[in-house]
mmCIF file of C-alpha atoms and ligand atoms in Angstrom:
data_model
loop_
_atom_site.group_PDB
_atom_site.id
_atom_site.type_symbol
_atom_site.label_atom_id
_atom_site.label_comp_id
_atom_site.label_asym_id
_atom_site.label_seq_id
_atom_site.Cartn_x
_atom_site.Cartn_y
_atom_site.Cartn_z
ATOM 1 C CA UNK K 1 6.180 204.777 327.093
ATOM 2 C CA UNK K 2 4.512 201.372 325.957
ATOM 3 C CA UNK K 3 5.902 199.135 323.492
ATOM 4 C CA UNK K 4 3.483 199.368 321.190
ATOM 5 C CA UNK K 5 3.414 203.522 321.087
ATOM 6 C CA UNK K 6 7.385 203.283 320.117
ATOM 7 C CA UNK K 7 6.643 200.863 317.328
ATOM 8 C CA UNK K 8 4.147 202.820 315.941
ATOM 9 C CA UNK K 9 6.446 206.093 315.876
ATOM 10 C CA UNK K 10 9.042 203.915 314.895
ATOM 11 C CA UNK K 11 6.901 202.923 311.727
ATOM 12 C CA UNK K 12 5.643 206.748 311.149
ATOM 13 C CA UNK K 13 10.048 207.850 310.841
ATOM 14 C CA UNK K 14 10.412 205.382 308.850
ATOM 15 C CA UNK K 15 7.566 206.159 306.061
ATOM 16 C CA UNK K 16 8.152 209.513 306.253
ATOM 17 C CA UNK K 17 11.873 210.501 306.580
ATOM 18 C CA UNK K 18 13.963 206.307 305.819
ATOM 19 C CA UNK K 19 11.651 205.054 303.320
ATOM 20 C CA UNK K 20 11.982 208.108 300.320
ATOM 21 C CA UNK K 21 16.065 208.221 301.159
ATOM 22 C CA UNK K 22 16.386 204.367 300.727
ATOM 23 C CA UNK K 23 14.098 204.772 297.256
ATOM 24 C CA UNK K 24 16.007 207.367 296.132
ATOM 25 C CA UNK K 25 19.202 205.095 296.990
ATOM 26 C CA UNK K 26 18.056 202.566 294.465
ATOM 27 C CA UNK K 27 17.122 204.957 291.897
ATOM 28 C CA UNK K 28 20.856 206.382 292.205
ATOM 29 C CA UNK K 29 22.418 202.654 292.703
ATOM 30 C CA UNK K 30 23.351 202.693 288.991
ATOM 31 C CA UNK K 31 24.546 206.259 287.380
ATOM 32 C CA UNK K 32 24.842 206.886 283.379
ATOM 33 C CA UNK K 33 28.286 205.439 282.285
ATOM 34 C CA UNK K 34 29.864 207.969 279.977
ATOM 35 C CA UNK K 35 32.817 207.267 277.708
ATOM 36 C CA UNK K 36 34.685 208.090 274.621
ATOM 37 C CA UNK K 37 36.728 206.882 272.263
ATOM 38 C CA UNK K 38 38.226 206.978 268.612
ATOM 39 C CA UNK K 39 36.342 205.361 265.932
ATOM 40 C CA UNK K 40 36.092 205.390 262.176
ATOM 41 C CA UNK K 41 38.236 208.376 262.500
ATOM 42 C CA UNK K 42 36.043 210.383 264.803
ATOM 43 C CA UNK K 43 35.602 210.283 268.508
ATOM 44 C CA UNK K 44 31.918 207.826 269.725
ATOM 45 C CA UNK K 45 30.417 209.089 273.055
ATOM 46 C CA UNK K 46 29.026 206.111 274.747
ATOM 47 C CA UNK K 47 26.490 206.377 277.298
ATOM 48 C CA UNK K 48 24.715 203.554 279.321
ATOM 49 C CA UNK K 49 22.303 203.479 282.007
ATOM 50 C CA UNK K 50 21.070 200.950 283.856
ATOM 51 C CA UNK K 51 23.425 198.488 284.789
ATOM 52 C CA UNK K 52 26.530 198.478 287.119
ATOM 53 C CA UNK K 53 29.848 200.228 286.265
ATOM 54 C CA UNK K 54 31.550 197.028 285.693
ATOM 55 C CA UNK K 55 29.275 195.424 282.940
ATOM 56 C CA UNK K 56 29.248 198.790 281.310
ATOM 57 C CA UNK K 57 32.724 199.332 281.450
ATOM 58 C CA UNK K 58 33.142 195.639 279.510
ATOM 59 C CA UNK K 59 30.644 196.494 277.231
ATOM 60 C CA UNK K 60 32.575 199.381 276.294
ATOM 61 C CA UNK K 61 35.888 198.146 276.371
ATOM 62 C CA UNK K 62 33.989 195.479 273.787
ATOM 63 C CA UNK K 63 32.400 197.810 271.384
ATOM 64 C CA UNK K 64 35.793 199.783 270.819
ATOM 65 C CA UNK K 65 37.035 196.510 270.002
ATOM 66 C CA UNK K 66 34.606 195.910 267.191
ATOM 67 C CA UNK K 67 34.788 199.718 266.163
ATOM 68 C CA UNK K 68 38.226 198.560 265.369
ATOM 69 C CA UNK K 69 37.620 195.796 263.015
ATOM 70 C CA UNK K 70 34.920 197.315 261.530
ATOM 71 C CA UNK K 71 37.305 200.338 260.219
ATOM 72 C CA UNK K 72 39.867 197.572 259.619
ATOM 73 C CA UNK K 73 37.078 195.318 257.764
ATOM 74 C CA UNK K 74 35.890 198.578 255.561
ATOM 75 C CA UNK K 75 38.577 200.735 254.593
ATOM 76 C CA UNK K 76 38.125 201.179 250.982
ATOM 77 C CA UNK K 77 42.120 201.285 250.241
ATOM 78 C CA UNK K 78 43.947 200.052 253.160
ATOM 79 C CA UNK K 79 44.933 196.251 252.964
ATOM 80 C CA UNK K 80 41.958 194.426 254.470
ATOM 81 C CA UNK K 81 38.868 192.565 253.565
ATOM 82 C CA UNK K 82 37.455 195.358 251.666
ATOM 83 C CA UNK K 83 41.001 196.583 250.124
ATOM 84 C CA UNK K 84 40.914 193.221 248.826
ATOM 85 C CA UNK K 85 37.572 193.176 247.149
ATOM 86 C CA UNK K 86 38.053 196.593 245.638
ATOM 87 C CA UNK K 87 41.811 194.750 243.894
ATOM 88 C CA UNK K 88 39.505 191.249 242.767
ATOM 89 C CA UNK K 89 36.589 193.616 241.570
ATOM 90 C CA UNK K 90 39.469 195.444 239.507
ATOM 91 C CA UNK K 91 41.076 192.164 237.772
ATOM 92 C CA UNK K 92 37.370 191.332 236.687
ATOM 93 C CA UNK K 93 37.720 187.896 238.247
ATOM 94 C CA UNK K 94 34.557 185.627 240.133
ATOM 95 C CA UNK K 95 35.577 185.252 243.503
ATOM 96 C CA UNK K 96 34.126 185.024 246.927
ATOM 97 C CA UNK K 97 33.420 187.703 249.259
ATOM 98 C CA UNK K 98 34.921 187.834 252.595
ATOM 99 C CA UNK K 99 31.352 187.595 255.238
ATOM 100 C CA UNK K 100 32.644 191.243 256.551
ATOM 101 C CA UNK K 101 31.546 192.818 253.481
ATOM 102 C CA UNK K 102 28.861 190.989 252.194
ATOM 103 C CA UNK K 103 25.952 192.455 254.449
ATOM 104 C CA UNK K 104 27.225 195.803 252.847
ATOM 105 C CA UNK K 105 27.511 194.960 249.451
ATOM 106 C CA UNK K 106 23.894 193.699 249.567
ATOM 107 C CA UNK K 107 23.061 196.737 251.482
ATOM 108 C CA UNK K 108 24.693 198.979 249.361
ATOM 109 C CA UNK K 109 22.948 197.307 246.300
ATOM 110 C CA UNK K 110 19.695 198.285 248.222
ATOM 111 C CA UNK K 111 20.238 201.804 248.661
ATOM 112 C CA UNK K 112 21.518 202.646 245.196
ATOM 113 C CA UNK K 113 18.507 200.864 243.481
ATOM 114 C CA UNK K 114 16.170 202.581 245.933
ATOM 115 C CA UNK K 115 17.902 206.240 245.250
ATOM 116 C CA UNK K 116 17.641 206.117 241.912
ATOM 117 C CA UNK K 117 21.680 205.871 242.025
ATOM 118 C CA UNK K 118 22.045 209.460 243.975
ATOM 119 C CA UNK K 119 23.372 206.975 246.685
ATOM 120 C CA UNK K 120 26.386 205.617 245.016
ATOM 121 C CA UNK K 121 28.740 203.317 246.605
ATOM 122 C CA UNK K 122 30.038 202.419 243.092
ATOM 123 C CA UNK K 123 31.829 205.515 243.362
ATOM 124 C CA UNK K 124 34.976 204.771 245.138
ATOM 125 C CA UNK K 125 37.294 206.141 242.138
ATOM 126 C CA UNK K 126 35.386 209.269 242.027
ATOM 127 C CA UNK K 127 36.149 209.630 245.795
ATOM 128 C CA UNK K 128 39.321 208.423 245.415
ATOM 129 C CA UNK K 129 39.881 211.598 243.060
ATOM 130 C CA UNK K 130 38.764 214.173 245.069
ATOM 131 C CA UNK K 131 41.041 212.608 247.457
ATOM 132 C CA UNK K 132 37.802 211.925 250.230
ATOM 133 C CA UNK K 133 38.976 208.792 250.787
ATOM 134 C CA UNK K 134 41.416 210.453 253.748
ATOM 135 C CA UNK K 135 40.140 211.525 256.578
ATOM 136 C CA UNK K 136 42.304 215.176 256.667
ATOM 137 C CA UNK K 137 41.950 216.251 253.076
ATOM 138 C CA UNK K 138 44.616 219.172 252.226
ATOM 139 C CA UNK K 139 44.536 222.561 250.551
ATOM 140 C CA UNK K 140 44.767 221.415 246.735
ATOM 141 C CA UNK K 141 43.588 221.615 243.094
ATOM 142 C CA UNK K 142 40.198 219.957 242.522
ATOM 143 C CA UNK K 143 40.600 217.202 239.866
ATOM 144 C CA UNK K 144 41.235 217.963 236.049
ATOM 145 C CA UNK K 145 37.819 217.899 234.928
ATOM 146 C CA UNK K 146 39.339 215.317 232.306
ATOM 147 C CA UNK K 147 39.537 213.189 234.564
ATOM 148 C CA UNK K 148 36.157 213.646 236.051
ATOM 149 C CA UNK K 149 34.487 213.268 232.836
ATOM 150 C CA UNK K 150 36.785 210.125 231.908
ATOM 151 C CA UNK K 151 35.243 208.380 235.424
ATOM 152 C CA UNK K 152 31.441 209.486 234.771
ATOM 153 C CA UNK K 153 31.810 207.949 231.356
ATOM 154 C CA UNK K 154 32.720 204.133 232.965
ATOM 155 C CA UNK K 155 29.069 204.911 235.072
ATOM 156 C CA UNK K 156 30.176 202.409 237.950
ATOM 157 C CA UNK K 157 27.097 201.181 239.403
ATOM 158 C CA UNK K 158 25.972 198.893 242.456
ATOM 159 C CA UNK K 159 24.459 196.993 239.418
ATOM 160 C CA UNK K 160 27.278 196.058 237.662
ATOM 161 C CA UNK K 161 28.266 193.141 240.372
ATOM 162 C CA UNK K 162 26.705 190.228 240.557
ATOM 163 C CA UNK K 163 26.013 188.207 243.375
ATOM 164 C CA UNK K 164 25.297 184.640 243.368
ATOM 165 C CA UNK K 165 25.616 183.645 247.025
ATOM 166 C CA UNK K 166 28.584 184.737 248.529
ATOM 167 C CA UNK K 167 30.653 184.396 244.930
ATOM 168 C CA UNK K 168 30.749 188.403 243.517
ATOM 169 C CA UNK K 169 32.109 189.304 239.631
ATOM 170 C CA UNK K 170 31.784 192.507 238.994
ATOM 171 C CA UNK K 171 30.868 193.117 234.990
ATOM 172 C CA UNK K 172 32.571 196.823 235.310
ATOM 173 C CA UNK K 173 35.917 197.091 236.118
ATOM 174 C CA UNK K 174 35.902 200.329 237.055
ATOM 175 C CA UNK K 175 33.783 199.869 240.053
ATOM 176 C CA UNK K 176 35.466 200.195 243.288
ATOM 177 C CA UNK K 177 33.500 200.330 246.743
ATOM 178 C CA UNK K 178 33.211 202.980 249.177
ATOM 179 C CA UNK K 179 31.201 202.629 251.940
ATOM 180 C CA UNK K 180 31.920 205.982 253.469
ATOM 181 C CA UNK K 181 27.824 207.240 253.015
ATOM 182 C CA UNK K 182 26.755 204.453 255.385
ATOM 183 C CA UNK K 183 29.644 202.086 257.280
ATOM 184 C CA UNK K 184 29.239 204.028 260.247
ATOM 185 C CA UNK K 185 25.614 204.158 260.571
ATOM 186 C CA UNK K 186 25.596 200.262 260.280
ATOM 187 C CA UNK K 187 28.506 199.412 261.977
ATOM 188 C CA UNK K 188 26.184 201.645 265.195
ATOM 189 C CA UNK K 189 23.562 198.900 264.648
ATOM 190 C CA UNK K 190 25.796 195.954 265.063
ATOM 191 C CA UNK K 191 27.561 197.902 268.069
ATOM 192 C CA UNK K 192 23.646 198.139 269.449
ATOM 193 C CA UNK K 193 22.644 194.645 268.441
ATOM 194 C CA UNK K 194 25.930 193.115 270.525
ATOM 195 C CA UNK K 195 24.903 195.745 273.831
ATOM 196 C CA UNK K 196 21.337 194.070 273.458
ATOM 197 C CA UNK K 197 23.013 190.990 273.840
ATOM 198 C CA UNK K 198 25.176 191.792 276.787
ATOM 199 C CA UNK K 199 21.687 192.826 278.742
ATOM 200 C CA UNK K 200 21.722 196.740 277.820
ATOM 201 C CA UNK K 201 19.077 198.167 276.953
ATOM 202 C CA UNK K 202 19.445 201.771 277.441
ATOM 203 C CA UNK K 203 22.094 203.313 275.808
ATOM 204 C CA UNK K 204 23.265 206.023 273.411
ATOM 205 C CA UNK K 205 26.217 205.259 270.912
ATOM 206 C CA UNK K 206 26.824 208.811 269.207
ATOM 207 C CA UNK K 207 29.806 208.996 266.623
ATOM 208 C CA UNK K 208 30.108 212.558 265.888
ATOM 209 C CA UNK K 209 27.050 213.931 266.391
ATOM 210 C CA UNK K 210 25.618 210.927 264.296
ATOM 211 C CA UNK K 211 23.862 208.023 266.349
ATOM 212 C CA UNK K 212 21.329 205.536 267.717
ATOM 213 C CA UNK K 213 19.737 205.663 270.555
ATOM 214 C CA UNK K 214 17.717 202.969 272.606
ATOM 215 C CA UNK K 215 15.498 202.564 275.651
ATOM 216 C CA UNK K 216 15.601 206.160 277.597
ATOM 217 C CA UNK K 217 17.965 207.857 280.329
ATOM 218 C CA UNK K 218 16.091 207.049 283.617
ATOM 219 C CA UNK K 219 12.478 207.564 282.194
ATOM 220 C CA UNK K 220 13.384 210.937 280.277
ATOM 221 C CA UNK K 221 14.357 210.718 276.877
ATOM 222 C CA UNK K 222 17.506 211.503 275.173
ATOM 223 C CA UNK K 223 18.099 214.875 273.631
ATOM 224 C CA UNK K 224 20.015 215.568 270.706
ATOM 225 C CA UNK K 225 21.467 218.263 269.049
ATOM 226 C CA UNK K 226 21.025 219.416 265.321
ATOM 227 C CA UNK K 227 24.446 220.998 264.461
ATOM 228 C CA UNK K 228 24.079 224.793 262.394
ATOM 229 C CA UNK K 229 26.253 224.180 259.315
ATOM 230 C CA UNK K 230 27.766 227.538 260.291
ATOM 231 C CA UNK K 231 28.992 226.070 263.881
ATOM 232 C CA UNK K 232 26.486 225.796 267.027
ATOM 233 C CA UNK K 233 23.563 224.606 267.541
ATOM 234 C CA UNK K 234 20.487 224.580 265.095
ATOM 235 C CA UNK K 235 17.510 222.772 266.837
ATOM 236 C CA UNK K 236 16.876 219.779 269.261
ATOM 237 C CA UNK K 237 15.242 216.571 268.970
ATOM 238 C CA UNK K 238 13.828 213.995 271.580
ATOM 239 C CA UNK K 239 14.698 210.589 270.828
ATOM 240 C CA UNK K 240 13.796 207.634 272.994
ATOM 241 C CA UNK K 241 12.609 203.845 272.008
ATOM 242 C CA UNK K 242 14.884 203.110 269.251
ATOM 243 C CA UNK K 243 15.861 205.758 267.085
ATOM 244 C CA UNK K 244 19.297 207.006 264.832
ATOM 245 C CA UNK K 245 19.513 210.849 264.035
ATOM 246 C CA UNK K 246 22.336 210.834 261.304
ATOM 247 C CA UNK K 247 23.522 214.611 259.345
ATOM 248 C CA UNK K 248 25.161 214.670 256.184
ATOM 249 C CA UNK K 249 26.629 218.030 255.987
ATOM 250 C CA UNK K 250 29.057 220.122 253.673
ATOM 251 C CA UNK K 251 31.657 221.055 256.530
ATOM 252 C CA UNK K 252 32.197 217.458 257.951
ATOM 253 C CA UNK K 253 35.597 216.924 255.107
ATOM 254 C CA UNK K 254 36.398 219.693 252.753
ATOM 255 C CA UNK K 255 39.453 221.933 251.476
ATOM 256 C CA UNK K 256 39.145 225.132 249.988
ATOM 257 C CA UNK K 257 40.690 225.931 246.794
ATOM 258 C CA UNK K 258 41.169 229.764 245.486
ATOM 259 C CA UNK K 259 38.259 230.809 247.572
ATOM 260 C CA UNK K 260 35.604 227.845 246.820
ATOM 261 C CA UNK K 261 34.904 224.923 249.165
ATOM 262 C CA UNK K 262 34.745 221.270 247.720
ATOM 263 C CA UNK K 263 33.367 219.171 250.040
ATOM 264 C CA UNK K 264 32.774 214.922 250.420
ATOM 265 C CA UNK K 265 29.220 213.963 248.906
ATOM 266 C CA UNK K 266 29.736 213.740 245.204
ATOM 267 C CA UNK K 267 26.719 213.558 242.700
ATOM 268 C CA UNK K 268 27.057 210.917 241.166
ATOM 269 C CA UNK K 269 25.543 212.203 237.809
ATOM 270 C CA UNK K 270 28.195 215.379 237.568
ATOM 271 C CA UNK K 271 30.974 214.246 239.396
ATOM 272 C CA UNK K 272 31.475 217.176 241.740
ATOM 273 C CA UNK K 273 30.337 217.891 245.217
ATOM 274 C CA UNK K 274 26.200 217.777 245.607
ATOM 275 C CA UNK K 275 24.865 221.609 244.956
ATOM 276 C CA UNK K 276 21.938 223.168 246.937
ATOM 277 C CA UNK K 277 22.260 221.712 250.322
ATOM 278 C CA UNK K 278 24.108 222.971 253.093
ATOM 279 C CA UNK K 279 23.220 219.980 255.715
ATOM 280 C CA UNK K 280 20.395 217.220 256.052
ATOM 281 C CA UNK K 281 19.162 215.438 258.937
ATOM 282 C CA UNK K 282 17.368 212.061 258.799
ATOM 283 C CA UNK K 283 15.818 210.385 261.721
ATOM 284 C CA UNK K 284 15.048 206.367 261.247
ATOM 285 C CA UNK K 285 15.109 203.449 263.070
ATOM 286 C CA UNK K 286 17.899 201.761 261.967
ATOM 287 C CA UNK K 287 21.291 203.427 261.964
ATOM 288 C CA UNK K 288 22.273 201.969 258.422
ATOM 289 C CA UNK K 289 19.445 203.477 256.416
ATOM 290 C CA UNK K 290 19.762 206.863 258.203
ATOM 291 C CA UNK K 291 23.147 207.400 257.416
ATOM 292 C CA UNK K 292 22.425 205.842 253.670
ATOM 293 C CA UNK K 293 19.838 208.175 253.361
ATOM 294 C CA UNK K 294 21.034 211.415 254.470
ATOM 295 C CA UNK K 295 24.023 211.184 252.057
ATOM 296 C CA UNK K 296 21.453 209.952 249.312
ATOM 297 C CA UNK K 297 18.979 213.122 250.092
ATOM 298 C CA UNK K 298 21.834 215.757 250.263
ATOM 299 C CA UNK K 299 22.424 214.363 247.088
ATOM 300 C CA UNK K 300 19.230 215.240 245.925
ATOM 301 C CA UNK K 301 18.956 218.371 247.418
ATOM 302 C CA UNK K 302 15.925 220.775 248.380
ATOM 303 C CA UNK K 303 13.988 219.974 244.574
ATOM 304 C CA UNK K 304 14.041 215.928 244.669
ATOM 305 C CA UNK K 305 14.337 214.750 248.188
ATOM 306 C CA UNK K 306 11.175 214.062 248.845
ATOM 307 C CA UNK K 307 10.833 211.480 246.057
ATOM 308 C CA UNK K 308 13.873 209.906 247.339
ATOM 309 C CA UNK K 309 12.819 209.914 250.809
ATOM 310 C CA UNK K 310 9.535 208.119 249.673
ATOM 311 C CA UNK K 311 11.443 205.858 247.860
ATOM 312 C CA UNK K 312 14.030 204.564 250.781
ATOM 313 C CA UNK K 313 10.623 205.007 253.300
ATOM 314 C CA UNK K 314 12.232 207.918 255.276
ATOM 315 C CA UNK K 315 9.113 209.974 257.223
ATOM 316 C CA UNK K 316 11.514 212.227 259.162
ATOM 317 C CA UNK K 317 13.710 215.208 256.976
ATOM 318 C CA UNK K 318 14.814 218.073 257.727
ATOM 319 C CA UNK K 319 17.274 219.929 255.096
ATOM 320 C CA UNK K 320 19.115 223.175 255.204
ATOM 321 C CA UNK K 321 19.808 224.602 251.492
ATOM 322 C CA UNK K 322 22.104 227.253 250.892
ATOM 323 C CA UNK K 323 19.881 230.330 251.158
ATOM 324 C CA UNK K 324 19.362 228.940 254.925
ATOM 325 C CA UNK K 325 15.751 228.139 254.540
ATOM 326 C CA UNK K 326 14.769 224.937 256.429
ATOM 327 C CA UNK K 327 12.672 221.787 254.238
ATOM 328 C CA UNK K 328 11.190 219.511 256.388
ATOM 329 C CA UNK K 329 8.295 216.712 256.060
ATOM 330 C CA UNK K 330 5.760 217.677 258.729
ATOM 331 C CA UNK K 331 6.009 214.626 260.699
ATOM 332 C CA UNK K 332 9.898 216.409 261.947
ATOM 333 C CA UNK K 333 8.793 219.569 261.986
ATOM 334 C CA UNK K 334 6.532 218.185 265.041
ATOM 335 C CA UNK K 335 9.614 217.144 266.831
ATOM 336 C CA UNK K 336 11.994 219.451 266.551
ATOM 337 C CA UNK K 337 12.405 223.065 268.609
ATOM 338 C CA UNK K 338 14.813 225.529 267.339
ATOM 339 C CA UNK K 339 17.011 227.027 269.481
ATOM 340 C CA UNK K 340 17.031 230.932 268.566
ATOM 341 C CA UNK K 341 14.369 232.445 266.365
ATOM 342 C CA UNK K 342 12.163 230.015 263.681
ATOM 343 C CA UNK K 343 14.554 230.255 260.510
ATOM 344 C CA UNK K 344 12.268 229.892 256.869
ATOM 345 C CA UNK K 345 10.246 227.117 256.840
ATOM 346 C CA UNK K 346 8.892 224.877 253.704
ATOM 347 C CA UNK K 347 6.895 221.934 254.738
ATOM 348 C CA UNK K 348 6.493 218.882 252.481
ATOM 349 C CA UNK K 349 3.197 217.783 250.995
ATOM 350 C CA UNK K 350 3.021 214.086 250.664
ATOM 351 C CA UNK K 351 4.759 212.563 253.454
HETATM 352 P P1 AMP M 1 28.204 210.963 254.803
HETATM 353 O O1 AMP M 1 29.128 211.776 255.641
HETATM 354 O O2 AMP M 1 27.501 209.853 255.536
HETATM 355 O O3 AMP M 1 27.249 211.794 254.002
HETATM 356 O O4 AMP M 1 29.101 210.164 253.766
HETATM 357 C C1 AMP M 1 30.005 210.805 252.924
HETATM 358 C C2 AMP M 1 30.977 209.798 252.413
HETATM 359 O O5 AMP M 1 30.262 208.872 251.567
HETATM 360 C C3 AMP M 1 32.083 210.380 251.544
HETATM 361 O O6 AMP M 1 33.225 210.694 252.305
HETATM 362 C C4 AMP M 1 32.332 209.257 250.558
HETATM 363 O O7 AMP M 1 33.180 208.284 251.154
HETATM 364 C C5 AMP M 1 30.959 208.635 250.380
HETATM 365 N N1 AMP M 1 30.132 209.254 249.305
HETATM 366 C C6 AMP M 1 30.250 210.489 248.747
HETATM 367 N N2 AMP M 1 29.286 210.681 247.828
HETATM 368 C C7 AMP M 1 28.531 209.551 247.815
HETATM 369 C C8 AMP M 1 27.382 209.140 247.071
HETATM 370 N N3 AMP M 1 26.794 209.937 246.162
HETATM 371 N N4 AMP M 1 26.890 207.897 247.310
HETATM 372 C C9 AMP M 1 27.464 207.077 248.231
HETATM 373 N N5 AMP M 1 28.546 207.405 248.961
HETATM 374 C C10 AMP M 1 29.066 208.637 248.760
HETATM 375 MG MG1 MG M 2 25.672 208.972 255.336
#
């Protein structure tokens, strides 16, 4: 056989059978990196593609180190940056806030103007109260409604401190901060922000079932859950780009008491657990606003969330009320598929 008749079939094996195996080799040279750990009291899946196990292992190992200060940094009542805040806002003192908290306290301010006060971070004696400032709350009495109406009446407000730089006096001392309707969500962006900067770009942080999710998973994108209040699963959404899906939801922290359930998003104007919802899903860019916002809008419940999602410039909604019928703006009812039969449907008008 000549020389050049070997090459040739040479070449022709290699196109046809060692070429496709050595392409699939480098699509395969880099598989997802899954882990978990504990965070803000609930376990964060992490998954990132793209780079080698050892980078994403470091990344990992990084972001549960920031998960950590951030839940040190925020606790309303433990000693910490925040703990300390809520004591300084108390004695009705100007003093300066530690640069932890001020992004939130700015924030905050934001989210409670833009609500119309549904979204209260003010609240944190209310909370405190109910006893939802725990994360296991126990089989008890709900407050004396004395006491309930003796909190309403001091109407703490995101208002009621004033910043002037980083110096903060608060002119209600009953205000006390809880950043319980929206730490986690933005605590997710700065967790994304530092994997950006450590050369990831695709990558799913998911605390709970709440999360944000960037680039895609190997050109396919990421596919996400909507939890049934009653336990399973409700619909599913495709996410990819850079997008947060966060649920606020009556069975994430309650306790029952003689047959009723109290759960953890209070109305600000009544004092007692939001009525009319059952769970609501927003879907935003950032992880901060979503989470604001889907405490804010379970707050408003199935008659006023639209206003309040035009207000905080939410497009995607999608509420369960107690009767089980499903409110969604149209632009979400596009992207979600429900898993068993279509429950009731009501579609918003303006958005
Ligand atoms: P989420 O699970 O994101 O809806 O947040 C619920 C948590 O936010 C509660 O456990 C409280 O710490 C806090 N919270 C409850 N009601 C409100 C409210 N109306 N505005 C702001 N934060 C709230
Ligand atoms: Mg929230």
């Amino acid at each position: 056989m000549d020389v050049g008749r070997v090459n040739t079939i040479f070449k022709l094996w290699f196109w046809v059978l060692l070429a496709p195996l050595m392409l699939m080799g480098c699509q395969v040279e880099h598989p997802a990196y899954n882990t978990r750990f504990m965070a803000f009291g609930t376990l964060v899946d992490l998954s990132i593609i793209g780079v080698d196990r050892d980078s994403a292992q470091e990344a990992a190992r990084a972001l549960e180190q920031d998960f950590a200060f951030m839940h040190q940094a925020w606790h309303a009542w433990d000693p910490g940056p925040l703990g300390r805040v809520n004591r300084l806002i108390a004695k009705g003192e100007d003093f300066s806030v530690p640069p932890s908290v001020l992004p939130l306290i700015r924030l905050g301010k934001l989210y409670a103007e833009q609500s119309g006060g549904l979204f209260n971070p003010a609240i944190g004696r209310l909370i405190n109260l109910w006893g939802f400032h725990t994360d296991a709350p126990e089989y008890r009495p709900p407050p004396p409604p004395e006491a309930i109406r003796t909190l309403l009446k001091s109407s703490p407000d995101m208002a009621d401190l004033e910043l002037d730089g980083i110096m903060l006096r608060s002119t209600n001392l009953e205000v006390q901060l809880d950043f319980g309707g929206f730490g986690k969500g933005y605590g997710i962006d700065l967790a994304i922000a530092h994997l950006r900067e450590m050369g990831i770009h695709n990558a799913i942080i998911n605390a709970g079932g709440d999360l944000r999710a960037i680039g895609d998973r190997g050109g396919r994108p990421w596919r996400i859950a909507i939890r049934r209040p009653s336990g399973g699963v409700l619909a599913i959404i495709e996410v990819s780009g850079d997008e947060s899906v966060f649920t606020s939801g009556d069975y994430e922290r309650n306790f029952v008491y003689e047959g009723k359930t109290y759960h953890h998003i209070i109305d600000p104007r009544t004092g007692y657990p939001a009525q009319g919802s059952r769970s609501l899903t927003v879907l935003h860019t950032d992880a901060a606003t979503a989470d604001a916002a889907a405490t804010a809008l379970y707050v408003a419940g199935p008659n006023d969330w639209i206003t309040v999602a035009l207000a905080m410039g939410i497009k995607y909604v999608l509420l369960m009320d107690d009767t089980g019928t499903i409110h969604m703006t149209p632009a979400m009812a596009r992207r979600v598929e429900f898993m068993d039969q279509e429950p009731d449907i009501k579609l918003s008008e303006p958005l």
